[in-house]
Structure formats: C-alpha cells, structure tokens
C-alpha cells in the first residue's frame, strides 16, 4: 500500500471541472514561426546549391566527397550486439523496391544529361555511386548471412537514402546546366 | 536476398514511402500536416515556447532519420506521436535550463496565480506546474497514455507516475477553485 495517499488514483475519475477544461484544449497549436527551415537544414545530408552549381561543380563534389567519407566510416563501424535495434529487419528492407524504382528514374535522368555535367564533377559522382553500390552489395551479403540483424537492415536503408540524395542532387545539377 | 511481402498498407501515407526514398518535399508535406499536433504536445510538456520549438524541430529531424524503420502497421501519426513523446522526455531529462520545480500552489508563478482572478486559462496553469507533475498530467489526462506507459517513457515507477498525477490534479484544482 502506498504511503503517499495516492492509492487508487487510477480509479479516480478526472474531476468534472478539470475534464471540461481539458476537453476544450486544442489538439493542435501551430508554432509562432515556421520551423521547417531548421528541420530541412538538419536533415538534408547534401546541400542543393543550384545557383552555385551553375557556376561551379565544386559544391556537389565536396558533398560527394563527404558522402564517401561517411560511407568509409560506416563500413568500418562495428555492428556490436548492443547496436541491434528493436525494429524488425522486414521493416527496414521493405522499402527497397520502392527506393530502387526512384534511383532507377534518377539514374536515367543522369544518364540522359551526363554530357551537361563538368567531367570532374561527373567523375566524383560516379565514384561515389560505385562506393554506394558496393556498400549495398556488402550489406546484402551480410544480411544473407545474418538475416535477423536489425542494425544491418537499418544500414541498408540508410545507404539507399544516401544514394537517392546523391542522385537527386546530381540530376538537378545536370538539369540546371 | 528474398524480400518481404510489400503489400501496401492502407494505413501508409504515400508520402511516407516517398520520404523514405529521400523525397524531402514529401516529408515537408508530412511536417506541415503534423507540426501543430507535435508542437502542442511539446509546448504542454515543456511549458516553455522556445524549448518546445526546439523539441518540435528535433522530433521531425529524428522522424526523418528513423523513417525507414516505420513499418506501416500503425498510423504514421501514432508513430510520430510516440516518437515526439520520447524525444521531449529525453530532451527534458537532459536540459539544464528548466527552472526548479515549484513545490506548492503558494509558490506558483504569476501565470498560474492569476487564474484565481477568474481568468481561466488551463494552458498557463499546466505550464506553471512542477516539471514531472506537468509531464505526467499532459501524458495521462490530455494525451491519454496509461500510467505504465508513462512510467516506461519517463523512466520512473508507476507509483511515482500516479503520485505526480495526483499532485498535478490537486494543484490545478487548487488554482481553479
């Protein structure tokens, strides 16, 4: 038995006056300012410097180099038992076909417009894509050997997202001329 | 590698799949639809506007990064709401600038005391509650979570959760009397 006088508080009904006030609370309150800009800045792993890109391929090359570095870091990351996540492997890989359809479309755009890209930028992009594809293949092999490893499944989804970001930026850069 | 069944779930917003594939515009659409709900939760739990905005942004940043782990077996809004609660609880746990909890009604800040002048404003009264009592009250009486869920999310015992709810209701009734 509790000594704090709260026994049975679960069984107590919410006082009517309080219940009425709570019922009148709005379920949605818009923030005073638009927070999207901050969210977007935090989640976009590769900036979209279209204006700058028209002048130079450097921003994208830097972004791709960063991506390669991130992949290198990921590839040596130990997948310890403690890193295994609660979510299921199926949840992490179920989107793969959808994502592959997206990357196929973007690769087709890039292929059509590759002549409009700076050759050095194109080389950086192609190296990054090769690294990503190699990483995807590696994770597939690892998952085949350890299909219940949720950390690997999450890593697979992460690498696919990185591929989409790189391709989307490359395609936009090519279309921007 | 054999892939799992990808029969589309009617509960899955197509923008979720697009966002998993790296479509930031699709994710912005999800943000626009849900930011009010997330911000309302954060504002009531935090009791302070600026920190609530910070937490709201953090929720969506986390959502983007964890989106590939959403398996579509529940509504996206349900998944996001749980993520928001966990993010805010974690943020509150690690924030040092939360003022020390007010211990009794006599010490409640002006924004609560003025309720005695007949200006009923439950939002302000909630904001003036001691931190833990406020969080438990919001989660239980406003958001509808059970004590066991709240205890797990906040890392406290069920008895403590019940005690804090009892305390919050008592303080609110006192100022609303």
CSV table of C-alpha atoms in Angstrom, one decimal:
chain,number,residue,atom,x,y,z
A,1,UNK,CA,0.0,0.0,0.0
A,2,UNK,CA,1.2,3.4,-0.9
A,3,UNK,CA,2.1,5.8,1.9
A,4,UNK,CA,1.6,8.9,-0.2
A,5,UNK,CA,-2.1,9.0,-0.2
A,6,UNK,CA,-2.3,8.2,-3.9
A,7,UNK,CA,-3.8,4.8,-3.7
A,8,UNK,CA,-6.4,4.2,-6.3
A,9,UNK,CA,-5.7,7.4,-8.2
A,10,UNK,CA,-6.1,5.4,-11.4
A,11,UNK,CA,-9.6,4.6,-10.3
A,12,UNK,CA,-10.4,8.2,-9.6
A,13,UNK,CA,-12.3,9.9,-12.3
A,14,UNK,CA,-10.9,13.1,-13.6
A,15,UNK,CA,-12.8,15.9,-11.8
A,16,UNK,CA,-15.6,17.1,-14.0
A,17,UNK,CA,-14.4,20.8,-13.9
A,18,UNK,CA,-10.9,19.8,-15.0
A,19,UNK,CA,-12.2,17.3,-17.6
A,20,UNK,CA,-14.3,20.0,-19.2
A,21,UNK,CA,-11.4,22.4,-19.4
A,22,UNK,CA,-9.1,19.6,-20.8
A,23,UNK,CA,-11.8,18.8,-23.4
A,24,UNK,CA,-11.6,22.4,-24.6
A,25,UNK,CA,-7.9,22.3,-25.2
A,26,UNK,CA,-6.9,22.4,-28.9
A,27,UNK,CA,-5.1,19.3,-30.1
A,28,UNK,CA,-3.0,21.4,-32.5
A,29,UNK,CA,-1.0,24.5,-31.8
A,30,UNK,CA,1.0,25.9,-34.6
A,31,UNK,CA,4.4,27.3,-33.6
A,32,UNK,CA,4.9,31.0,-33.8
A,33,UNK,CA,7.4,30.6,-36.5
A,34,UNK,CA,7.9,28.2,-39.4
A,35,UNK,CA,10.3,25.5,-38.1
A,36,UNK,CA,10.6,23.7,-41.4
A,37,UNK,CA,13.7,25.7,-42.4
A,38,UNK,CA,15.6,24.4,-39.4
A,39,UNK,CA,14.4,20.8,-40.0
A,40,UNK,CA,15.4,20.9,-43.6
A,41,UNK,CA,18.8,22.3,-42.8
A,42,UNK,CA,19.4,19.4,-40.3
A,43,UNK,CA,18.1,16.6,-42.5
A,44,UNK,CA,19.4,17.4,-45.9
A,45,UNK,CA,22.8,15.5,-46.0
A,46,UNK,CA,23.8,17.0,-49.3
A,47,UNK,CA,23.1,20.7,-49.9
A,48,UNK,CA,21.3,21.8,-53.0
A,49,UNK,CA,23.5,24.7,-54.2
A,50,UNK,CA,21.8,25.0,-57.6
A,51,UNK,CA,22.7,28.6,-58.1
A,52,UNK,CA,26.3,27.9,-57.1
A,53,UNK,CA,26.3,24.8,-59.1
A,54,UNK,CA,25.6,26.7,-62.3
A,55,UNK,CA,28.9,28.4,-61.7
A,56,UNK,CA,30.9,25.5,-60.3
A,57,UNK,CA,30.7,21.8,-59.7
A,58,UNK,CA,32.7,22.2,-56.5
A,59,UNK,CA,29.8,22.2,-54.0
A,60,UNK,CA,28.5,18.9,-55.3
A,61,UNK,CA,32.0,17.4,-55.5
A,62,UNK,CA,32.5,18.4,-51.9
A,63,UNK,CA,29.2,16.9,-50.9
A,64,UNK,CA,30.0,13.7,-52.7
A,65,UNK,CA,33.4,13.6,-51.0
A,66,UNK,CA,31.7,14.0,-47.7
A,67,UNK,CA,29.4,11.1,-48.6
A,68,UNK,CA,32.3,8.9,-49.5
A,69,UNK,CA,33.9,9.7,-46.1
A,70,UNK,CA,30.7,8.9,-44.4
A,71,UNK,CA,30.4,5.6,-46.2
A,72,UNK,CA,34.0,4.8,-45.3
A,73,UNK,CA,33.3,5.5,-41.7
A,74,UNK,CA,30.1,3.4,-41.9
A,75,UNK,CA,32.0,0.5,-43.5
A,76,UNK,CA,34.3,0.1,-40.5
A,77,UNK,CA,31.6,0.7,-38.0
A,78,UNK,CA,31.4,-2.4,-35.7
A,79,UNK,CA,28.0,-3.9,-35.6
A,80,UNK,CA,28.0,-4.9,-32.0
A,81,UNK,CA,25.2,-6.8,-30.3
A,82,UNK,CA,24.4,-3.6,-28.4
A,83,UNK,CA,23.8,-1.8,-31.7
A,84,UNK,CA,21.0,-4.1,-32.7
A,85,UNK,CA,17.8,-2.1,-32.9
A,86,UNK,CA,14.3,-3.1,-31.7
A,87,UNK,CA,12.7,-2.7,-35.1
A,88,UNK,CA,12.4,-5.6,-37.3
A,89,UNK,CA,14.6,-6.4,-40.3
A,90,UNK,CA,11.5,-6.5,-42.5
A,91,UNK,CA,10.5,-3.0,-41.6
A,92,UNK,CA,13.9,-1.8,-42.6
A,93,UNK,CA,14.1,-3.5,-46.0
A,94,UNK,CA,10.5,-3.5,-47.2
A,95,UNK,CA,11.0,-0.2,-49.0
A,96,UNK,CA,13.9,-1.4,-51.1
A,97,UNK,CA,11.9,-1.9,-54.2
A,98,UNK,CA,10.3,1.5,-54.0
A,99,UNK,CA,13.6,3.1,-53.4
A,100,UNK,CA,15.2,1.2,-56.3
A,101,UNK,CA,12.5,2.5,-58.6
A,102,UNK,CA,13.3,6.0,-57.5
A,103,UNK,CA,17.0,5.6,-58.1
A,104,UNK,CA,16.4,3.9,-61.5
A,105,UNK,CA,14.5,7.0,-62.6
A,106,UNK,CA,17.2,9.4,-61.3
A,107,UNK,CA,19.9,7.4,-62.9
A,108,UNK,CA,18.1,7.5,-66.2
A,109,UNK,CA,17.9,11.3,-65.9
A,110,UNK,CA,21.6,11.5,-65.0
A,111,UNK,CA,22.4,9.3,-68.0
A,112,UNK,CA,20.5,11.5,-70.4
A,113,UNK,CA,22.1,14.7,-69.1
A,114,UNK,CA,25.6,13.4,-68.2
A,115,UNK,CA,27.1,15.4,-71.1
A,116,UNK,CA,26.0,18.6,-69.4
A,117,UNK,CA,28.0,17.9,-66.3
A,118,UNK,CA,31.5,19.0,-65.7
A,119,UNK,CA,33.7,15.9,-66.3
A,120,UNK,CA,35.4,16.3,-63.0
A,121,UNK,CA,32.1,16.5,-61.1
A,122,UNK,CA,30.8,13.5,-63.1
A,123,UNK,CA,33.9,11.5,-62.1
A,124,UNK,CA,33.3,12.3,-58.4
A,125,UNK,CA,29.7,11.4,-58.7
A,126,UNK,CA,30.4,8.1,-60.4
A,127,UNK,CA,33.0,7.2,-57.8
A,128,UNK,CA,30.6,7.9,-55.0
A,129,UNK,CA,27.8,5.9,-56.7
A,130,UNK,CA,30.2,3.0,-57.2
A,131,UNK,CA,31.1,3.1,-53.5
A,132,UNK,CA,27.4,3.2,-52.5
A,133,UNK,CA,26.6,0.3,-54.8
A,134,UNK,CA,29.5,-1.7,-53.3
A,135,UNK,CA,28.2,-0.8,-49.8
A,136,UNK,CA,24.7,-2.0,-50.8
A,137,UNK,CA,26.1,-5.3,-52.1
A,138,UNK,CA,28.2,-5.7,-48.9
A,139,UNK,CA,25.2,-5.2,-46.7
A,140,UNK,CA,23.1,-7.6,-48.8
A,141,UNK,CA,25.8,-10.3,-48.4
A,142,UNK,CA,26.0,-9.6,-44.6
A,143,UNK,CA,22.2,-9.7,-44.3
A,144,UNK,CA,22.1,-13.0,-46.2
A,145,UNK,CA,24.5,-14.4,-43.6
A,146,UNK,CA,22.7,-12.8,-40.7
A,147,UNK,CA,19.1,-12.1,-41.8
A,148,UNK,CA,18.0,-11.1,-38.3
A,149,UNK,CA,20.5,-8.4,-37.8
A,150,UNK,CA,18.4,-5.2,-37.5
A,151,UNK,CA,21.5,-2.9,-37.4
A,152,UNK,CA,22.4,-4.2,-40.9
A,153,UNK,CA,18.9,-3.8,-42.1
A,154,UNK,CA,18.9,-0.2,-40.9
A,155,UNK,CA,22.3,0.4,-42.5
A,156,UNK,CA,20.9,-0.9,-45.8
A,157,UNK,CA,18.1,1.6,-45.7
A,158,UNK,CA,20.5,4.3,-44.8
A,159,UNK,CA,22.8,3.6,-47.7
A,160,UNK,CA,19.8,3.6,-50.1
A,161,UNK,CA,18.8,7.0,-48.8
A,162,UNK,CA,22.2,8.3,-49.4
A,163,UNK,CA,22.1,7.0,-53.0
A,164,UNK,CA,18.8,8.8,-53.6
A,165,UNK,CA,20.2,12.1,-52.2
A,166,UNK,CA,23.3,11.9,-54.3
A,167,UNK,CA,21.4,11.0,-57.5
A,168,UNK,CA,18.7,13.6,-56.9
A,169,UNK,CA,21.3,16.3,-56.5
A,170,UNK,CA,23.3,15.1,-59.5
A,171,UNK,CA,20.2,15.1,-61.6
A,172,UNK,CA,19.2,18.6,-60.5
A,173,UNK,CA,22.7,19.8,-61.2
A,174,UNK,CA,22.7,18.3,-64.7
A,175,UNK,CA,19.3,19.8,-65.4
A,176,UNK,CA,20.4,23.2,-64.1
A,177,UNK,CA,23.1,23.1,-66.8
B,1,UNK,CA,18.1,-11.9,-51.0
B,2,UNK,CA,14.5,-12.7,-50.5
B,3,UNK,CA,12.5,-9.6,-49.9
B,4,UNK,CA,9.5,-9.5,-47.5
B,5,UNK,CA,5.9,-9.0,-48.6
B,6,UNK,CA,5.3,-5.5,-49.7
B,7,UNK,CA,1.6,-5.4,-50.0
B,8,UNK,CA,0.8,-1.7,-49.5
B,9,UNK,CA,-0.9,-1.0,-46.2
B,10,UNK,CA,-3.9,1.3,-46.4
B,11,UNK,CA,-2.6,3.0,-43.3
B,12,UNK,CA,0.6,4.1,-45.1
B,13,UNK,CA,0.5,7.7,-46.4
B,14,UNK,CA,2.2,7.5,-49.8
B,15,UNK,CA,4.3,10.5,-48.8
B,16,UNK,CA,5.9,8.3,-46.2
B,17,UNK,CA,7.2,5.9,-48.8
B,18,UNK,CA,8.3,8.8,-50.9
B,19,UNK,CA,10.1,10.4,-47.9
B,20,UNK,CA,11.8,7.1,-47.1
B,21,UNK,CA,13.1,7.3,-50.7
B,22,UNK,CA,14.7,10.6,-49.9
B,23,UNK,CA,11.9,12.9,-51.2
B,24,UNK,CA,12.3,15.9,-48.9
B,25,UNK,CA,9.2,17.6,-50.4
B,26,UNK,CA,7.1,14.7,-49.4
B,27,UNK,CA,8.5,14.9,-45.9
B,28,UNK,CA,7.7,18.6,-45.8
B,29,UNK,CA,4.1,17.7,-46.5
B,30,UNK,CA,4.1,15.3,-43.6
B,31,UNK,CA,5.7,18.0,-41.5
B,32,UNK,CA,3.0,20.6,-42.5
B,33,UNK,CA,0.2,18.2,-41.6
B,34,UNK,CA,1.6,17.1,-38.2
B,35,UNK,CA,3.6,20.1,-36.8
B,36,UNK,CA,0.7,21.5,-35.0
B,37,UNK,CA,0.0,18.3,-33.1
B,38,UNK,CA,3.6,17.7,-32.3
B,39,UNK,CA,4.1,21.3,-31.2
B,40,UNK,CA,1.0,21.2,-28.9
B,41,UNK,CA,2.4,18.2,-27.2
B,42,UNK,CA,5.9,19.7,-26.8
B,43,UNK,CA,4.6,23.0,-25.6
B,44,UNK,CA,2.5,21.5,-22.9
B,45,UNK,CA,5.1,19.1,-21.8
B,46,UNK,CA,8.0,21.7,-21.8
B,47,UNK,CA,6.0,24.6,-20.5
B,48,UNK,CA,8.2,27.0,-22.4
B,49,UNK,CA,7.7,28.2,-26.0
B,50,UNK,CA,11.3,28.4,-27.2
B,51,UNK,CA,12.3,25.0,-25.9
B,52,UNK,CA,9.1,23.5,-27.3
B,53,UNK,CA,10.0,24.8,-30.7
B,54,UNK,CA,13.5,23.3,-30.3
B,55,UNK,CA,11.9,20.0,-29.4
B,56,UNK,CA,9.4,20.1,-32.2
B,57,UNK,CA,12.3,20.5,-34.7
B,58,UNK,CA,14.2,17.7,-33.1
B,59,UNK,CA,11.1,15.4,-33.4
B,60,UNK,CA,11.0,15.9,-37.1
B,61,UNK,CA,14.7,15.6,-37.6
B,62,UNK,CA,14.5,12.3,-35.7
B,63,UNK,CA,11.5,11.3,-37.7
B,64,UNK,CA,13.4,11.8,-41.0
B,65,UNK,CA,16.3,9.7,-39.8
B,66,UNK,CA,14.1,6.9,-38.4
B,67,UNK,CA,11.5,6.9,-41.2
B,68,UNK,CA,12.8,3.8,-42.8
B,69,UNK,CA,12.0,2.0,-39.6
B,70,UNK,CA,8.3,2.9,-39.7
B,71,UNK,CA,6.7,-0.4,-40.7
B,72,UNK,CA,3.2,0.9,-41.6
B,73,UNK,CA,1.5,-1.4,-39.1
B,74,UNK,CA,0.2,1.7,-37.2
B,75,UNK,CA,-0.8,5.1,-38.4
B,76,UNK,CA,2.1,7.4,-39.2
B,77,UNK,CA,0.6,10.0,-36.8
B,78,UNK,CA,0.6,7.4,-34.0
B,79,UNK,CA,4.3,6.5,-34.7
B,80,UNK,CA,5.2,10.2,-34.9
B,81,UNK,CA,3.4,11.0,-31.6
B,82,UNK,CA,5.2,8.3,-29.7
B,83,UNK,CA,8.5,9.5,-31.2
B,84,UNK,CA,7.6,13.0,-30.1
B,85,UNK,CA,6.9,11.9,-26.5
B,86,UNK,CA,10.1,10.1,-26.3
B,87,UNK,CA,12.1,13.0,-27.8
B,88,UNK,CA,10.6,15.5,-25.5
B,89,UNK,CA,11.0,13.3,-22.4
B,90,UNK,CA,14.6,12.8,-23.4
B,91,UNK,CA,15.1,16.5,-24.1
B,92,UNK,CA,13.6,17.5,-20.7
B,93,UNK,CA,15.8,15.0,-19.0
B,94,UNK,CA,19.0,16.5,-20.4
B,95,UNK,CA,18.0,20.1,-20.3
B,96,UNK,CA,19.7,22.1,-17.6
B,97,UNK,CA,17.7,25.3,-18.0
B,98,UNK,CA,14.4,24.0,-16.7
B,99,UNK,CA,13.6,26.1,-13.7
B,100,UNK,CA,13.4,24.2,-10.4
B,101,UNK,CA,10.0,22.6,-9.9
B,102,UNK,CA,7.6,24.7,-7.9
B,103,UNK,CA,6.6,22.9,-4.8
B,104,UNK,CA,3.2,24.3,-3.9
B,105,UNK,CA,0.5,26.5,-5.1
B,106,UNK,CA,1.6,29.4,-2.9
B,107,UNK,CA,4.8,29.5,-4.9
B,108,UNK,CA,3.2,29.1,-8.3
B,109,UNK,CA,4.3,31.7,-10.8
B,110,UNK,CA,2.1,34.6,-11.8
B,111,UNK,CA,0.8,32.9,-14.8
B,112,UNK,CA,-0.9,30.4,-12.6
B,113,UNK,CA,-1.8,32.7,-9.7
B,114,UNK,CA,-3.8,35.0,-12.0
B,115,UNK,CA,-6.3,32.1,-12.5
B,116,UNK,CA,-7.6,33.0,-9.1
B,117,UNK,CA,-8.7,36.3,-10.5
B,118,UNK,CA,-11.2,34.3,-12.6
B,119,UNK,CA,-9.3,34.2,-15.8
B,120,UNK,CA,-9.5,30.6,-16.6
B,121,UNK,CA,-6.5,29.5,-18.7
B,122,UNK,CA,-5.7,25.9,-18.3
B,123,UNK,CA,-2.7,26.1,-20.7
B,124,UNK,CA,-1.0,28.6,-18.4
B,125,UNK,CA,-1.9,26.6,-15.4
B,126,UNK,CA,-0.4,23.5,-16.9
B,127,UNK,CA,2.8,25.5,-17.8
B,128,UNK,CA,3.1,26.5,-14.2
B,129,UNK,CA,3.1,23.0,-12.8
B,130,UNK,CA,6.2,21.4,-11.5
B,131,UNK,CA,8.1,19.6,-14.3
B,132,UNK,CA,7.3,16.0,-13.6
B,133,UNK,CA,3.8,16.6,-12.5
B,134,UNK,CA,3.2,18.6,-15.7
B,135,UNK,CA,4.6,15.9,-17.9
B,136,UNK,CA,2.6,13.1,-16.3
B,137,UNK,CA,-0.6,15.2,-16.3
B,138,UNK,CA,-0.2,16.0,-20.0
B,139,UNK,CA,0.6,12.5,-21.0
B,140,UNK,CA,-2.2,10.9,-18.9
B,141,UNK,CA,-5.1,13.4,-18.8
B,142,UNK,CA,-4.5,15.2,-22.1
B,143,UNK,CA,-2.9,12.6,-24.3
B,144,UNK,CA,-4.5,9.5,-22.8
B,145,UNK,CA,-1.4,7.4,-22.0
B,146,UNK,CA,-1.6,4.8,-19.2
B,147,UNK,CA,0.5,5.0,-16.1
B,148,UNK,CA,2.5,2.0,-17.1
B,149,UNK,CA,3.4,3.6,-20.5
B,150,UNK,CA,4.2,6.9,-18.9
B,151,UNK,CA,6.4,5.2,-16.3
B,152,UNK,CA,8.3,3.4,-19.1
B,153,UNK,CA,8.7,6.6,-21.2
B,154,UNK,CA,9.8,8.7,-18.3
B,155,UNK,CA,12.0,6.2,-16.5
B,156,UNK,CA,10.0,6.4,-13.3
B,157,UNK,CA,8.0,3.9,-11.3
B,158,UNK,CA,4.3,3.5,-11.8
B,159,UNK,CA,3.7,4.7,-8.3
B,160,UNK,CA,5.7,7.9,-9.0
B,161,UNK,CA,3.6,8.5,-12.1
B,162,UNK,CA,0.4,8.1,-10.1
B,163,UNK,CA,1.7,10.4,-7.4
B,164,UNK,CA,2.7,13.1,-9.8
B,165,UNK,CA,-0.7,12.9,-11.5
B,166,UNK,CA,-2.4,13.2,-8.1
B,167,UNK,CA,-0.2,16.2,-7.3
B,168,UNK,CA,-0.8,17.9,-10.7
B,169,UNK,CA,-4.6,17.5,-10.4
B,170,UNK,CA,-4.5,18.8,-6.9
B,171,UNK,CA,-2.5,21.9,-7.8
B,172,UNK,CA,-4.7,22.6,-10.8
B,173,UNK,CA,-7.9,22.2,-8.8
B,174,UNK,CA,-6.5,24.5,-6.2
B,175,UNK,CA,-5.8,27.3,-8.6
B,176,UNK,CA,-9.0,26.8,-10.5
B,177,UNK,CA,-11.1,26.9,-7.3
